[in-house]
Short mmCIF file of C-alpha atoms in Angstrom, two decimals:
data_model
loop_
_atom_site.label_atom_id
_atom_site.label_comp_id
_atom_site.label_asym_id
_atom_site.label_seq_id
_atom_site.Cartn_x
_atom_site.Cartn_y
_atom_site.Cartn_z
CA UNK A 1 -28.89 -17.83 -25.10
CA UNK A 2 -27.99 -17.39 -28.47
CA UNK A 3 -24.93 -14.82 -29.09
CA UNK A 4 -24.41 -12.78 -32.06
CA UNK A 5 -21.40 -11.20 -33.01
CA UNK A 6 -20.19 -8.46 -35.38
CA UNK A 7 -17.29 -6.30 -36.08
CA UNK A 8 -13.30 -7.11 -36.87
CA UNK A 9 -13.00 -10.72 -37.68
CA UNK A 10 -9.23 -10.59 -37.64
CA UNK A 11 -7.32 -13.58 -35.38
CA UNK A 12 -10.91 -15.15 -34.69
CA UNK A 13 -12.26 -12.90 -32.25
CA UNK A 14 -15.87 -13.05 -33.68
CA UNK A 15 -16.09 -17.08 -33.41
CA UNK A 16 -17.56 -18.00 -36.79
CA UNK A 17 -14.25 -20.30 -37.47
CA UNK A 18 -12.72 -17.42 -40.09
CA UNK A 19 -11.19 -14.22 -39.76
CA UNK A 20 -13.86 -11.94 -41.88
CA UNK A 21 -15.32 -8.92 -40.65
CA UNK A 22 -19.20 -8.86 -39.72
CA UNK A 23 -20.93 -6.01 -40.76
CA UNK A 24 -24.43 -7.05 -38.82
CA UNK A 25 -25.11 -9.12 -36.30
CA UNK A 26 -24.20 -13.25 -37.06
CA UNK A 27 -25.26 -15.96 -34.80
CA UNK A 28 -22.02 -18.08 -33.15
CA UNK A 29 -22.82 -21.50 -33.86
CA UNK A 30 -20.18 -24.51 -33.36
CA UNK A 31 -20.05 -25.66 -30.00
CA UNK A 32 -22.30 -23.44 -29.06
CA UNK A 33 -25.10 -25.13 -30.82
CA UNK A 34 -27.62 -25.80 -28.40
CA UNK A 35 -26.59 -24.73 -25.28
CA UNK A 36 -27.70 -20.97 -23.72
CA UNK A 37 -25.08 -18.54 -23.71
CA UNK A 38 -25.67 -16.03 -20.03
CA UNK A 39 -22.99 -14.15 -20.51
CA UNK A 40 -20.45 -12.93 -22.89
CA UNK A 41 -16.74 -10.90 -22.23
CA UNK A 42 -14.80 -9.34 -24.64
CA UNK A 43 -11.29 -8.32 -24.74
CA UNK A 44 -8.97 -6.23 -26.95
CA UNK A 45 -8.46 -9.55 -29.75
CA UNK A 46 -10.19 -12.07 -27.47
CA UNK A 47 -13.79 -13.38 -26.39
CA UNK A 48 -15.20 -15.65 -23.70
CA UNK A 49 -18.99 -16.40 -23.55
CA UNK A 50 -20.24 -18.79 -20.86
CA UNK A 51 -23.51 -21.13 -20.38
CA UNK A 52 -26.22 -21.85 -17.68
CA UNK A 53 -24.56 -24.84 -17.12
CA UNK A 54 -21.03 -23.20 -15.84
CA UNK A 55 -19.25 -23.95 -18.84
CA UNK A 56 -16.98 -21.10 -20.63
CA UNK A 57 -15.79 -21.21 -24.23
CA UNK A 58 -13.15 -18.60 -25.57
CA UNK A 59 -11.92 -17.92 -29.19
CA UNK A 60 -9.86 -15.21 -30.95
CA UNK A 61 -6.16 -14.41 -30.47
CA UNK A 62 -4.16 -16.84 -28.34
CA UNK A 63 -1.41 -14.94 -27.41
CA UNK A 64 0.15 -15.05 -23.78
CA UNK A 65 -2.21 -17.65 -23.18
CA UNK A 66 -5.29 -15.68 -22.77
CA UNK A 67 -7.62 -18.39 -24.17
CA UNK A 68 -6.95 -20.67 -21.27
CA UNK A 69 -6.29 -23.80 -23.43
CA UNK A 70 -2.56 -24.60 -22.45
CA UNK A 71 -1.42 -23.05 -25.86
CA UNK A 72 -0.69 -19.24 -27.74
CA UNK A 73 -2.46 -20.49 -30.70
CA UNK A 74 -5.48 -18.47 -31.68
CA UNK A 75 -9.05 -20.23 -32.14
CA UNK A 76 -11.37 -18.91 -34.44
CA UNK A 77 -14.79 -20.81 -33.10
CA UNK A 78 -15.52 -21.28 -29.30
CA UNK A 79 -13.48 -23.83 -27.36
CA UNK A 80 -14.25 -24.91 -24.14
CA UNK A 81 -11.93 -23.86 -21.24
CA UNK A 82 -10.82 -26.85 -19.11
CA UNK A 83 -8.23 -27.34 -16.91
CA UNK A 84 -9.02 -26.65 -13.02
CA UNK A 85 -12.04 -25.52 -14.18
CA UNK A 86 -13.83 -28.99 -15.17
CA UNK A 87 -16.38 -30.07 -12.49
CA UNK A 88 -16.60 -26.09 -11.74
CA UNK A 89 -19.41 -23.85 -12.01
CA UNK A 90 -18.22 -20.55 -14.03
CA UNK A 91 -20.75 -17.97 -13.47
CA UNK A 92 -18.71 -14.65 -14.23
CA UNK A 93 -15.86 -13.86 -17.09
CA UNK A 94 -13.71 -10.03 -17.06
CA UNK A 95 -11.62 -10.24 -20.15
CA UNK A 96 -8.61 -7.21 -19.86
CA UNK A 97 -6.56 -6.47 -22.74
CA UNK A 98 -4.22 -9.56 -22.77
CA UNK A 99 -5.70 -11.61 -20.02
CA UNK A 100 -8.65 -13.17 -18.50
CA UNK A 101 -10.56 -13.81 -14.95
CA UNK A 102 -13.43 -16.02 -14.34
CA UNK A 103 -15.02 -17.08 -10.76
CA UNK A 104 -17.51 -19.80 -9.96
CA UNK A 105 -19.94 -20.14 -8.02
CA UNK A 106 -18.05 -21.06 -5.05
CA UNK A 107 -16.63 -17.95 -4.72
CA UNK A 108 -13.09 -18.73 -6.63
CA UNK A 109 -11.66 -16.52 -8.84
CA UNK A 110 -8.58 -18.39 -11.62
CA UNK A 111 -6.40 -16.35 -13.81
CA UNK A 112 -4.62 -16.66 -17.40
CA UNK A 113 -2.89 -14.94 -19.60
CA UNK A 114 -0.47 -12.08 -19.88
CA UNK A 115 0.84 -11.46 -16.38
CA UNK A 116 3.63 -8.88 -16.83
CA UNK A 117 2.05 -6.20 -14.49
CA UNK A 118 0.92 -8.53 -11.71
CA UNK A 119 -2.23 -8.46 -12.97
CA UNK A 120 -3.15 -12.45 -12.88
CA UNK A 121 -3.02 -12.06 -9.34
CA UNK A 122 -0.16 -14.81 -8.43
CA UNK A 123 2.82 -12.94 -7.11
CA UNK A 124 4.66 -13.14 -10.26
CA UNK A 125 4.93 -11.57 -13.62
CA UNK A 126 4.91 -14.62 -15.63
CA UNK A 127 2.14 -15.67 -18.14
CA UNK A 128 -0.30 -18.42 -17.42
CA UNK A 129 -1.33 -20.33 -20.38
CA UNK A 130 -4.29 -22.45 -18.19
CA UNK A 131 -6.59 -21.31 -15.75
CA UNK A 132 -4.99 -21.27 -12.21
CA UNK A 133 -6.56 -19.92 -8.72
CA UNK A 134 -5.58 -16.93 -7.23
CA UNK A 135 -4.73 -17.07 -3.83
CA UNK A 136 -3.35 -15.12 -1.44
CA UNK A 137 -5.95 -12.86 0.86
CA UNK A 138 -8.72 -14.34 -1.61
CA UNK A 139 -8.55 -18.05 -0.11
CA UNK A 140 -10.38 -17.31 2.71
CA UNK A 141 -13.08 -15.01 0.79
CA UNK A 142 -16.01 -15.02 -1.38
CA UNK A 143 -15.50 -13.32 -4.55
CA UNK A 144 -18.50 -12.35 -6.68
CA UNK A 145 -17.16 -10.11 -9.25
CA UNK A 146 -14.44 -8.96 -11.10
CA UNK A 147 -12.93 -6.29 -13.44
CA UNK A 148 -10.16 -5.94 -15.52
CA UNK A 149 -8.35 -3.05 -17.37
CA UNK A 150 -5.91 -3.48 -20.02
CA UNK A 151 -3.01 -4.75 -17.67
CA UNK A 152 -4.72 -4.29 -14.04
CA UNK A 153 -7.44 -6.23 -11.99
CA UNK A 154 -9.79 -5.91 -9.10
CA UNK A 155 -11.97 -8.42 -7.39
CA UNK A 156 -14.94 -7.63 -5.09
CA UNK A 157 -16.21 -10.06 -2.30
CA UNK A 158 -19.92 -10.72 -0.69
CA UNK A 159 -18.57 -8.82 2.50
CA UNK A 160 -17.88 -5.36 -0.03
CA UNK A 161 -14.31 -5.49 -0.31
CA UNK A 162 -12.70 -4.67 -3.59
CA UNK A 163 -8.93 -5.94 -4.00
CA UNK A 164 -6.78 -4.75 -6.93
CA UNK A 165 -3.71 -5.68 -8.41
CA UNK A 166 -1.40 -5.32 -11.66
CA UNK A 167 0.25 -2.21 -13.63
CA UNK A 168 -0.47 0.90 -10.86
CA UNK A 169 0.72 3.52 -13.33
CA UNK A 170 -1.40 6.60 -12.68
CA UNK A 171 -2.59 5.58 -9.71
CA UNK A 172 -5.66 3.12 -10.98
CA UNK A 173 -5.03 0.50 -8.18
CA UNK A 174 -6.12 3.00 -5.56
CA UNK A 175 -3.55 2.25 -2.99
CA UNK A 176 -1.78 5.25 -3.37
CA UNK A 177 1.89 4.22 -2.93
CA UNK A 178 3.82 6.35 -5.06
CA UNK A 179 7.43 5.67 -5.51
CA UNK A 180 8.92 7.84 -8.08
CA UNK A 181 5.80 9.64 -8.90
CA UNK A 182 4.99 6.45 -10.06
CA UNK A 183 1.91 3.77 -8.20
CA UNK A 184 3.92 0.62 -7.68
CA UNK A 185 2.67 -2.33 -9.31
CA UNK A 186 1.14 -5.41 -6.91
CA UNK A 187 1.55 -8.46 -7.83
CA UNK A 188 -0.70 -9.97 -5.63
CA UNK A 189 -4.14 -8.88 -4.46
CA UNK A 190 -4.84 -6.04 -1.98
CA UNK A 191 -7.53 -4.53 -0.42
CA UNK A 192 -8.45 -1.16 -1.39
CA UNK A 193 -8.65 1.26 1.57
CA UNK A 194 -8.62 4.91 2.13
CA UNK A 195 -12.59 6.30 2.12
CA UNK A 196 -13.81 2.96 1.36
CA UNK A 197 -13.27 1.65 4.79
CA UNK A 198 -16.78 0.97 5.99
CA UNK A 199 -18.65 0.77 3.13
CA UNK A 200 -19.90 -1.82 1.28
CA UNK A 201 -18.11 -2.12 -2.61
CA UNK A 202 -21.04 -3.91 -4.65
CA UNK A 203 -19.61 -3.14 -8.40
CA UNK A 204 -16.85 -1.76 -9.81
CA UNK A 205 -16.08 -0.43 -13.37
CA UNK A 206 -12.30 -0.64 -14.70
CA UNK A 207 -11.30 2.29 -17.95
CA UNK A 208 -8.10 1.24 -19.99
CA UNK A 209 -6.07 3.08 -16.89
CA UNK A 210 -8.86 4.24 -14.26
CA UNK A 211 -11.43 2.34 -11.79
CA UNK A 212 -14.22 3.48 -10.45
CA UNK A 213 -16.43 1.63 -7.45
#
C-alpha cells in the first residue's frame, strides 16, 4: 500500500512537496503516511491516488481544475479530493491530459477539469473545478470502468455497454458521424454501437487520439 514516484518533478506531480526531479523511486509521504494505496492514475501533469478506504488524493498542476480542489492552484503534495465525494467510496480514477474522472462503488462517475471538447460529459465545454456527477444516459447505469485520452472519455457499465464523449477528431469516439471530414464532438455520453451491438465490453484503453475496447 505504498506509492513511489520518480521522473520529472515540475508542477509537483511527484507529490514530494517540491518540484525536483527524482532519478530513482521515492516514497510519497505526507497525508498518505499510514494509508493503504490501492491505485494510481497519472495524467500529463497531475497524479491521483486512492486508498482502500475509498478516498482520493491529487497533486500536480491545477490548471483547469483537474485536481478537483475548487481552484487552479498546483499542489506539490497529496491533498484529498472532497466536495461531493465526501462520504462516497472511490474505486477507480482515470486521468486525461487535462481532466479527471473518478467512479465509486455505487457505479457513479464524477468528472472535473478541462471541458473544452465536452470530455467531462456535462453537456457543455465549461471547466469544472470540483467533482461533478455525470448524468444523462448514465444516471440509471452502473459504471464499472473509465478510460481517458487527451481530451476524450469512455465509460463502460456492468451491462457491457460503452459510452464515449469529448473530442471526436479522427473518429476516436467510434460513432461514425462525420461532418466536413471530422467526427463531431460529443458533449454528453453516447452509446458506441456498430459492431459492438450485442457484445459485452469488459475493458477499454485509450490513446491520445484512439480507443480500443
